[in-house]
GROMACS .gro file of C-alpha atoms in nm:
model
  404
    1MET     CA    1   0.460  -3.211  -1.943
    2PHE     CA    2   0.188  -2.942  -1.965
    3LEU     CA    3  -0.076  -2.928  -1.691
    4ARG     CA    4  -0.416  -2.875  -1.852
    5THR     CA    5  -0.725  -2.686  -1.741
    6SER     CA    6  -1.059  -2.598  -1.905
    7LEU     CA    7  -1.084  -2.248  -2.054
    8GLY     CA    8  -1.416  -2.159  -2.216
    9GLY     CA    9  -1.482  -2.520  -2.319
   10THR     CA   10  -1.135  -2.558  -2.473
   11VAL     CA   11  -0.856  -2.748  -2.301
   12VAL     CA   12  -0.551  -2.524  -2.273
   13ALA     CA   13  -0.219  -2.585  -2.098
   14GLU     CA   14  -0.135  -2.379  -1.789
   15THR     CA   15   0.194  -2.289  -1.955
   16GLU     CA   16  -0.004  -2.168  -2.259
   17ARG     CA   17  -0.223  -1.949  -2.035
   18ARG     CA   18   0.087  -1.773  -1.905
   19VAL     CA   19   0.220  -1.725  -2.257
   20PHE     CA   20  -0.107  -1.557  -2.360
   21GLU     CA   21  -0.056  -1.291  -2.091
   22ARG     CA   22   0.280  -1.186  -2.233
   23THR     CA   23   0.316  -0.899  -2.477
   24GLU     CA   24   0.542  -1.102  -2.702
   25LEU     CA   25   0.485  -1.465  -2.792
   26ASP     CA   26   0.773  -1.706  -2.741
   27LEU     CA   27   0.755  -1.891  -3.073
   28ALA     CA   28   0.965  -2.182  -2.951
   29THR     CA   29   0.705  -2.236  -2.678
   30ALA     CA   30   0.429  -2.196  -2.937
   31ILE     CA   31   0.574  -2.474  -3.147
   32GLY     CA   32   0.582  -2.702  -2.846
   33LEU     CA   33   0.225  -2.614  -2.756
   34LEU     CA   34   0.102  -2.696  -3.103
   35GLU     CA   35   0.248  -3.043  -3.068
   36GLU     CA   36   0.064  -3.089  -2.737
   37VAL     CA   37  -0.280  -2.965  -2.843
   38ALA     CA   38  -0.550  -3.219  -2.926
   39PRO     CA   39  -0.636  -3.206  -3.299
   40HIS     CA   40  -0.998  -3.099  -3.251
   41GLU     CA   41  -0.888  -2.814  -3.023
   42LEU     CA   42  -0.618  -2.682  -3.255
   43PRO     CA   43  -0.822  -2.409  -3.434
   44ASP     CA   44  -0.932  -2.242  -3.107
   45VAL     CA   45  -0.589  -2.269  -2.946
   46LEU     CA   46  -0.418  -2.132  -3.255
   47VAL     CA   47  -0.650  -1.831  -3.271
   48THR     CA   48  -0.585  -1.754  -2.903
   49MET     CA   49  -0.209  -1.778  -2.948
   50ALA     CA   50  -0.211  -1.567  -3.263
   51GLY     CA   51  -0.429  -1.305  -3.096
   52ALA     CA   52  -0.183  -1.276  -2.806
   53ALA     CA   53   0.102  -1.222  -3.049
   54ALA     CA   54  -0.090  -0.984  -3.276
   55GLY     CA   55  -0.237  -0.772  -2.996
   56CYS     CA   56  -0.581  -0.787  -3.157
   57ARG     CA   57  -0.860  -1.026  -3.236
   58VAL     CA   58  -0.773  -1.301  -3.484
   59ALA     CA   59  -0.982  -1.556  -3.672
   60LEU     CA   60  -0.891  -1.874  -3.856
   61TYR     CA   61  -1.047  -1.930  -4.198
   62VAL     CA   62  -1.026  -2.227  -4.432
   63ILE     CA   63  -1.117  -2.242  -4.802
   64ASP     CA   64  -1.416  -2.453  -4.898
   65ILE     CA   65  -1.360  -2.759  -5.117
   66GLY     CA   66  -1.527  -2.579  -5.407
   67GLY     CA   67  -1.259  -2.308  -5.393
   68CYS     CA   68  -1.483  -2.000  -5.387
   69VAL     CA   69  -1.550  -1.923  -5.018
   70MET     CA   70  -1.338  -1.882  -4.705
   71ARG     CA   71  -1.522  -2.025  -4.405
   72LEU     CA   72  -1.470  -1.942  -4.039
   73ALA     CA   73  -1.307  -2.227  -3.845
   74ALA     CA   74  -1.239  -2.041  -3.518
   75GLY     CA   75  -1.247  -1.689  -3.376
   76GLY     CA   76  -1.595  -1.610  -3.244
   77ASP     CA   77  -1.935  -1.496  -3.365
   78HIS     CA   78  -1.826  -1.137  -3.435
   79TRP     CA   79  -1.643  -1.258  -3.747
   80PRO     CA   80  -1.829  -1.320  -4.077
   81ARG     CA   81  -1.909  -1.687  -4.126
   82GLU     CA   82  -1.802  -1.668  -4.489
   83LEU     CA   83  -1.585  -1.447  -4.710
   84ALA     CA   84  -1.617  -1.480  -5.086
   85VAL     CA   85  -1.291  -1.526  -5.276
   86ARG     CA   86  -1.205  -1.551  -5.643
   87GLN     CA   87  -1.237  -1.906  -5.777
   88ALA     CA   88  -0.952  -2.128  -5.663
   89LEU     CA   89  -0.873  -2.491  -5.742
   90GLY     CA   90  -1.002  -2.625  -5.410
   91PRO     CA   91  -0.939  -2.588  -5.037
   92GLU     CA   92  -0.596  -2.428  -5.070
   93LEU     CA   93  -0.436  -2.126  -5.235
   94ALA     CA   94  -0.111  -2.095  -5.428
   95ARG     CA   95   0.122  -1.800  -5.377
   96GLY     CA   96   0.005  -1.618  -5.685
   97ARG     CA   97  -0.341  -1.571  -5.531
   98MET     CA   98  -0.241  -1.372  -5.224
   99GLY     CA   99  -0.336  -1.038  -5.380
  100ASP     CA  100  -0.685  -1.172  -5.446
  101LEU     CA  101  -0.703  -1.298  -5.089
  102GLN     CA  102  -0.611  -0.966  -4.929
  103ARG     CA  103  -0.860  -0.781  -5.151
  104ALA     CA  104  -1.136  -1.024  -5.050
  105VAL     CA  105  -1.059  -0.958  -4.683
  106ASP     CA  106  -1.048  -0.580  -4.738
  107ASP     CA  107  -1.384  -0.581  -4.916
  108VAL     CA  108  -1.559  -0.704  -4.601
  109LEU     CA  109  -1.317  -0.621  -4.319
  110GLY     CA  110  -1.147  -0.296  -4.413
  111GLY     CA  111  -0.807  -0.269  -4.245
  112ALA     CA  112  -0.782  -0.639  -4.166
  113THR     CA  113  -0.467  -0.834  -4.248
  114ALA     CA  114  -0.455  -1.183  -4.399
  115VAL     CA  115  -0.171  -1.413  -4.292
  116PRO     CA  116  -0.162  -1.735  -4.498
  117LEU     CA  117  -0.054  -2.061  -4.340
  118TRP     CA  118   0.200  -2.186  -4.596
  119LEU     CA  119   0.290  -2.549  -4.646
  120ARG     CA  120   0.499  -2.648  -4.949
  121GLY     CA  121   0.392  -2.347  -5.152
  122ARG     CA  122   0.020  -2.359  -5.076
  123ALA     CA  123  -0.192  -2.193  -4.807
  124VAL     CA  124  -0.389  -2.457  -4.615
  125ALA     CA  125  -0.568  -2.194  -4.403
  126VAL     CA  126  -0.559  -1.820  -4.332
  127LEU     CA  127  -0.529  -1.619  -4.013
  128VAL     CA  128  -0.721  -1.290  -4.037
  129CYS     CA  129  -0.621  -1.012  -3.795
  130GLU     CA  130  -0.862  -0.722  -3.740
  131ARG     CA  131  -0.568  -0.483  -3.787
  132ARG     CA  132  -0.196  -0.499  -3.858
  133PRO     CA  133  -0.044  -0.738  -3.601
  134GLU     CA  134   0.199  -0.601  -3.345
  135GLN     CA  135   0.453  -0.870  -3.428
  136ALA     CA  136   0.499  -1.094  -3.728
  137LEU     CA  137   0.282  -1.405  -3.726
  138GLU     CA  138   0.458  -1.579  -4.013
  139PRO     CA  139   0.681  -1.804  -3.795
  140LEU     CA  140   0.376  -1.921  -3.600
  141ALA     CA  141   0.178  -1.958  -3.924
  142ARG     CA  142   0.440  -2.190  -4.073
  143GLN     CA  143   0.426  -2.420  -3.773
  144ALA     CA  144   0.048  -2.401  -3.760
  145ALA     CA  145   0.022  -2.506  -4.126
  146ALA     CA  146   0.200  -2.833  -4.058
  147ALA     CA  147  -0.009  -2.887  -3.745
  148ILE     CA  148  -0.333  -2.832  -3.938
  149GLU     CA  149  -0.228  -3.071  -4.213
  150LEU     CA  150  -0.156  -3.335  -3.951
  151ALA     CA  151  -0.470  -3.264  -3.749
  152ASP     CA  152  -0.686  -3.327  -4.057
  153ARG     CA  153  -0.602  -3.697  -4.025
  154TYR     CA  154  -0.737  -3.714  -3.670
  155THR     CA  155  -1.047  -3.492  -3.660
  156ASP     CA  156  -1.339  -3.375  -3.876
  157VAL     CA  157  -1.341  -3.021  -3.733
  158LEU     CA  158  -1.159  -2.859  -4.025
  159HIS     CA  159  -1.324  -3.084  -4.285
  160ARG     CA  160  -1.665  -2.966  -4.160
  161ALA     CA  161  -1.559  -2.604  -4.186
  162ARG     CA  162  -1.448  -2.654  -4.547
  163ARG     CA  163  -1.792  -2.771  -4.662
  164VAL     CA  164  -2.051  -2.511  -4.759
  165ARG     CA  165  -2.306  -2.792  -4.786
  166SER     CA  166  -2.310  -3.169  -4.748
  167THR     CA  167  -2.124  -3.377  -5.002
  168THR     CA  168  -2.269  -3.686  -5.163
  169PRO     CA  169  -2.105  -4.011  -5.047
  170ALA     CA  170  -1.936  -4.046  -5.387
  171ALA     CA  171  -1.801  -3.691  -5.378
  172GLU     CA  172  -1.672  -3.744  -5.023
  173VAL     CA  173  -1.482  -4.052  -5.139
  174GLN     CA  174  -1.344  -3.852  -5.430
  175GLU     CA  175  -1.231  -3.564  -5.208
  176ASN     CA  176  -1.038  -3.800  -4.984
  177LEU     CA  177  -0.861  -3.966  -5.278
  178LEU     CA  178  -0.705  -3.647  -5.410
  179PRO     CA  179  -0.353  -3.517  -5.340
  180PRO     CA  180  -0.300  -3.141  -5.286
  181ARG     CA  181  -0.412  -2.914  -5.570
  182TYR     CA  182  -0.069  -2.753  -5.606
  183ALA     CA  183   0.285  -2.889  -5.596
  184ARG     CA  184   0.626  -2.745  -5.667
  185LEU     CA  185   0.840  -2.993  -5.864
  186ASP     CA  186   1.198  -2.994  -5.984
  187ASP     CA  187   1.209  -2.739  -6.268
  188ALA     CA  188   0.828  -2.732  -6.291
  189GLU     CA  189   0.502  -2.681  -6.106
  190LEU     CA  190   0.172  -2.865  -6.107
  191ALA     CA  191  -0.185  -2.753  -6.042
  192ALA     CA  192  -0.512  -2.943  -6.057
  193GLY     CA  193  -0.878  -2.914  -5.962
  194ILE     CA  194  -1.219  -3.079  -5.996
  195VAL     CA  195  -1.566  -2.915  -6.021
  196PRO     CA  196  -1.827  -2.963  -5.890
  197ALA     CA  197  -1.677  -3.056  -5.555
  198TYR     CA  198  -1.995  -3.160  -5.373
  199GLU     CA  199  -2.157  -3.406  -5.614
  200VAL     CA  200  -2.087  -3.677  -5.876
  201GLY     CA  201  -1.750  -3.834  -5.779
  202GLY     CA  202  -1.616  -4.041  -6.070
  203ASP     CA  203  -1.312  -3.831  -6.167
  204TRP     CA  204  -0.973  -3.828  -6.001
  205TYR     CA  205  -0.624  -3.700  -6.061
  206ASP     CA  206  -0.299  -3.810  -5.903
  207TYR     CA  207   0.071  -3.731  -5.904
  208ALA     CA  208   0.388  -3.829  -5.722
  209GLN     CA  209   0.740  -3.694  -5.749
  210ASN     CA  210   0.989  -3.982  -5.726
  211PRO     CA  211   1.364  -4.008  -5.795
  212GLU     CA  212   1.292  -4.132  -6.149
  213GLY     CA  213   1.061  -3.839  -6.224
  214THR     CA  214   0.703  -3.729  -6.166
  215TRP     CA  215   0.401  -3.948  -6.230
  216LEU     CA  216   0.079  -3.781  -6.348
  217ALA     CA  217  -0.271  -3.916  -6.406
  218VAL     CA  218  -0.623  -3.795  -6.480
  219ALA     CA  219  -0.903  -4.051  -6.492
  220ASP     CA  220  -1.281  -4.078  -6.516
  221ALA     CA  221  -1.478  -4.388  -6.413
  222ALA     CA  222  -1.788  -4.470  -6.616
  223GLY     CA  223  -2.120  -4.381  -6.455
  224LYS     CA  224  -2.199  -4.165  -6.154
  225GLY     CA  225  -2.253  -4.204  -5.782
  226PRO     CA  226  -2.117  -4.470  -5.544
  227ALA     CA  227  -2.052  -4.731  -5.813
  228SER     CA  228  -1.840  -4.486  -6.010
  229ALA     CA  229  -1.657  -4.376  -5.695
  230GLY     CA  230  -1.587  -4.740  -5.612
  231THR     CA  231  -1.441  -4.805  -5.956
  232SER     CA  232  -1.229  -4.491  -5.922
  233THR     CA  233  -1.098  -4.605  -5.586
  234VAL     CA  234  -0.993  -4.943  -5.723
  235ALA     CA  235  -0.828  -4.787  -6.029
  236LEU     CA  236  -0.634  -4.533  -5.825
  237GLY     CA  237  -0.530  -4.800  -5.575
  238ALA     CA  238  -0.398  -5.013  -5.860
  239LEU     CA  239  -0.203  -4.720  -6.005
  240ARG     CA  240  -0.040  -4.639  -5.673
  241ALA     CA  241   0.039  -5.005  -5.608
  242ALA     CA  242   0.205  -5.035  -5.950
  243ARG     CA  243   0.395  -4.710  -5.910
  244ARG     CA  244   0.522  -4.803  -5.565
  245ALA     CA  245   0.631  -5.143  -5.694
  246GLY     CA  246   0.852  -4.971  -5.952
  247MET     CA  247   0.645  -5.054  -6.260
  248GLY     CA  248   0.646  -4.838  -6.572
  249LEU     CA  249   0.350  -4.679  -6.749
  250SER     CA  250   0.255  -4.982  -6.959
  251ASP     CA  251   0.270  -5.234  -6.673
  252SER     CA  252   0.079  -4.992  -6.450
  253ALA     CA  253  -0.194  -4.966  -6.709
  254ARG     CA  254  -0.227  -5.342  -6.732
  255LEU     CA  255  -0.252  -5.374  -6.354
  256ILE     CA  256  -0.528  -5.111  -6.346
  257ASP     CA  257  -0.708  -5.292  -6.628
  258GLN     CA  258  -0.691  -5.623  -6.440
  259ALA     CA  259  -0.815  -5.467  -6.115
  260ILE     CA  260  -1.118  -5.314  -6.286
  261ARG     CA  261  -1.202  -5.646  -6.454
  262GLN     CA  262  -1.216  -5.811  -6.110
  263LEU     CA  263  -1.502  -5.586  -5.997
  264ALA     CA  264  -1.852  -5.733  -5.974
  265ASP     CA  265  -1.972  -5.468  -6.218
  266ASN     CA  266  -1.896  -5.610  -6.562
  267ASP     CA  267  -1.974  -5.275  -6.724
  268ALA     CA  268  -1.706  -5.088  -6.527
  269PHE     CA  269  -1.429  -4.910  -6.713
  270VAL     CA  270  -1.210  -4.605  -6.667
  271THR     CA  271  -1.082  -4.355  -6.921
  272ALA     CA  272  -0.745  -4.211  -6.831
  273VAL     CA  273  -0.427  -4.033  -6.928
  274LEU     CA  274  -0.123  -4.177  -6.751
  275ALA     CA  275   0.196  -3.977  -6.787
  276HIS     CA  276   0.552  -3.950  -6.662
  277TRP     CA  277   0.768  -3.638  -6.656
  278ASP     CA  278   1.146  -3.691  -6.651
  279GLN     CA  279   1.292  -3.355  -6.553
  280ARG     CA  280   1.647  -3.477  -6.620
  281THR     CA  281   1.577  -3.510  -6.993
  282SER     CA  282   1.275  -3.273  -7.009
  283THR     CA  283   1.079  -3.565  -7.157
  284LEU     CA  284   0.709  -3.630  -7.114
  285SER     CA  285   0.580  -3.984  -7.176
  286TRP     CA  286   0.209  -4.068  -7.181
  287LEU     CA  287  -0.061  -4.322  -7.258
  288ARG     CA  288  -0.424  -4.233  -7.334
  289PHE     CA  289  -0.707  -4.478  -7.267
  290GLY     CA  290  -1.033  -4.361  -7.425
  291HIS     CA  291  -0.983  -4.021  -7.259
  292PRO     CA  292  -1.023  -3.671  -7.408
  293LEU     CA  293  -0.713  -3.541  -7.579
  294PRO     CA  294  -0.443  -3.379  -7.367
  295PHE     CA  295  -0.284  -3.059  -7.497
  296LEU     CA  296   0.056  -2.900  -7.526
  297LEU     CA  297   0.038  -2.527  -7.452
  298THR     CA  298   0.368  -2.375  -7.562
  299ALA     CA  299   0.543  -2.079  -7.405
  300GLN     CA  300   0.424  -1.879  -7.707
  301GLY     CA  301   0.060  -1.965  -7.634
  302GLU     CA  302   0.007  -2.221  -7.912
  303LEU     CA  303  -0.231  -2.502  -7.814
  304THR     CA  304  -0.180  -2.840  -7.982
  305ALA     CA  305  -0.382  -3.158  -7.922
  306LEU     CA  306  -0.173  -3.467  -7.844
  307ASP     CA  307  -0.350  -3.748  -8.027
  308ALA     CA  308  -0.078  -4.016  -8.004
  309SER     CA  309  -0.091  -4.341  -7.806
  310ALA     CA  310  -0.469  -4.393  -7.817
  311GLN     CA  311  -0.596  -4.710  -7.644
  312LEU     CA  312  -0.930  -4.853  -7.532
  313PRO     CA  313  -1.045  -4.756  -7.181
  314LEU     CA  314  -0.894  -4.940  -6.886
  315GLY     CA  315  -1.103  -5.244  -6.804
  316LEU     CA  316  -1.165  -5.305  -7.175
  317LEU     CA  317  -0.810  -5.361  -7.301
  318ASP     CA  318  -0.737  -5.655  -7.527
  319ALA     CA  319  -0.522  -5.914  -7.351
  320ALA     CA  320  -0.267  -5.890  -7.631
  321THR     CA  321  -0.240  -5.512  -7.600
  322ASP     CA  322   0.106  -5.380  -7.524
  323PRO     CA  323   0.063  -5.004  -7.483
  324VAL     CA  324   0.361  -4.806  -7.607
  325PRO     CA  325   0.393  -4.459  -7.452
  326ALA     CA  326   0.427  -4.154  -7.673
  327THR     CA  327   0.703  -3.907  -7.588
  328LEU     CA  328   0.753  -3.534  -7.620
  329ARG     CA  329   1.014  -3.286  -7.505
  330LEU     CA  330   0.881  -2.995  -7.303
  331ASP     CA  331   1.072  -2.674  -7.366
  332ARG     CA  332   1.105  -2.391  -7.117
  333GLY     CA  333   0.762  -2.240  -7.044
  334ASP     CA  334   0.569  -2.527  -7.208
  335ARG     CA  335   0.263  -2.667  -7.031
  336LEU     CA  336   0.083  -3.000  -7.043
  337LEU     CA  337  -0.294  -2.965  -7.003
  338VAL     CA  338  -0.513  -3.270  -6.928
  339THR     CA  339  -0.890  -3.247  -6.879
  340SER     CA  340  -1.182  -3.487  -6.841
  341ASP     CA  341  -1.496  -3.512  -7.054
  342GLY     CA  342  -1.682  -3.297  -6.799
  343VAL     CA  343  -1.481  -3.004  -6.937
  344TRP     CA  344  -1.542  -3.090  -7.301
  345GLU     CA  345  -1.914  -3.159  -7.253
  346ARG     CA  346  -1.995  -2.863  -7.030
  347ARG     CA  347  -2.290  -2.670  -7.172
  348THR     CA  348  -2.237  -2.301  -7.247
  349ALA     CA  349  -2.490  -2.017  -7.228
  350THR     CA  350  -2.560  -2.064  -7.600
  351GLY     CA  351  -2.643  -2.433  -7.553
  352HIS     CA  352  -2.326  -2.556  -7.722
  353PHE     CA  353  -2.056  -2.778  -7.570
  354PHE     CA  354  -1.741  -2.626  -7.420
  355GLN     CA  355  -1.505  -2.854  -7.617
  356GLU     CA  356  -1.163  -2.759  -7.753
  357GLU     CA  357  -1.266  -2.405  -7.843
  358GLY     CA  358  -1.367  -2.333  -7.483
  359ILE     CA  359  -1.035  -2.470  -7.361
  360ARG     CA  360  -0.851  -2.246  -7.608
  361ARG     CA  361  -1.039  -1.937  -7.490
  362ALA     CA  362  -0.978  -2.022  -7.126
  363CYS     CA  363  -0.604  -2.070  -7.180
  364ALA     CA  364  -0.586  -1.738  -7.363
  365ALA     CA  365  -0.755  -1.568  -7.067
  366ALA     CA  366  -0.501  -1.695  -6.811
  367ASP     CA  367  -0.339  -1.396  -6.638
  368ALA     CA  368   0.003  -1.562  -6.594
  369PRO     CA  369   0.199  -1.840  -6.765
  370GLY     CA  370   0.223  -2.083  -6.472
  371ALA     CA  371   0.027  -2.398  -6.395
  372VAL     CA  372  -0.197  -2.235  -6.132
  373SER     CA  373  -0.311  -1.956  -6.362
  374VAL     CA  374  -0.391  -2.186  -6.655
  375ALA     CA  375  -0.569  -2.446  -6.442
  376THR     CA  376  -0.768  -2.177  -6.259
  377ALA     CA  377  -0.867  -2.009  -6.587
  378VAL     CA  378  -1.009  -2.337  -6.721
  379VAL     CA  379  -1.195  -2.409  -6.395
  380GLU     CA  380  -1.340  -2.056  -6.388
  381ALA     CA  381  -1.450  -2.085  -6.749
  382VAL     CA  382  -1.622  -2.419  -6.682
  383VAL     CA  383  -1.798  -2.289  -6.370
  384ASN     CA  384  -1.913  -1.969  -6.546
  385ALA     CA  385  -2.002  -2.129  -6.882
  386CYS     CA  386  -2.374  -2.108  -6.803
  387GLY     CA  387  -2.612  -2.051  -6.513
  388GLU     CA  388  -2.657  -2.422  -6.438
  389ALA     CA  389  -2.424  -2.618  -6.212
  390PRO     CA  390  -2.206  -2.873  -6.394
  391ARG     CA  391  -2.375  -3.213  -6.423
  392ASP     CA  392  -2.051  -3.409  -6.448
  393ASP     CA  393  -1.709  -3.387  -6.291
  394ALA     CA  394  -1.479  -3.150  -6.478
  395THR     CA  395  -1.114  -3.219  -6.401
  396VAL     CA  396  -0.815  -3.006  -6.499
  397LEU     CA  397  -0.446  -3.083  -6.446
  398VAL     CA  398  -0.160  -2.865  -6.569
  399LEU     CA  399   0.212  -2.938  -6.558
  400ALA     CA  400   0.416  -2.626  -6.638
  401ARG     CA  401   0.788  -2.635  -6.700
  402ASP     CA  402   0.964  -2.332  -6.556
  403PRO     CA  403   1.042  -2.053  -6.803
  404ALA     CA  404   1.402  -1.970  -6.880
   0.00000   0.00000   0.00000
């Protein structure tokens, strides 16, 4: 049991105070302390502990939900409130972006060191030390990452730090529906993102890795604002209920269709691509419901539209419809790319629509073959297509099979 006292407005254990005075941090004690700290106090306590271990001042930064700014969560007023970073997929960074992160820190804080807080291949926050730490912070960072992920369910402190400006109610609902932007799968990786992050709110993506394979989905509810967000919530709830009940793609689609029909809004419908990746057979199965075409991007860089298995949007299916999934084998290095109509209909600087040609150019500009690079390239291209902010959600999801 830790006896607690008040230290500068933050509740800190007496045992923790003694640890701070030591030259070296006992990481076993640190892990125990993280479990004892109240969720809303975690950022301040973590910074104090990391500073004691590093022998210098340390700050905690989180990435904003739009993926382009690191925002100060704890550390004091002498640290910059914001640090610009290269466009990411949302409030987390994949391992391939660490070079960009360190350069962003160096540009503003020359000599500072960035220590990512890794959790399942993604950085959920970043410790920034004003100089090279006296001892490695990575063991503490790993434990802190899990603590931060858990604390997010109990406090708004970190959520507030991740928002450059207020979200609309619909966008806030959307943000809380989404799984992490990056996941490592068996023999593959997945990356996804939505722009803009602060407005609209009708799009969603989802995935789950189960023993029978990985489920994937990208969907877009008709309309905008709270009504659209409500339809999205019902549709996603129906998908997860079907998936967790052991249903297949076709039965899941019918359950989503029925759930949308039960809404008071008779005009509600959802376009979607529902897919399943079986890594044992390298087989992708999918259904498309009034949604923009998904693409196969081969290891050789060839982009092919997948126009099979076209159905009416969910909520408008004929009762006699029995959707039959299309199938495709993914070879080593192949990628599945699914977008929403906010990508296709994004205006460019010339006044034209982004469409398939914009997707092709973005894929060609990706600086690496993996899912993160391709998804980020498409998001960057959409954001930078013209000087105006996107008027509709633009969703990107990429499944990349590992190269040989």
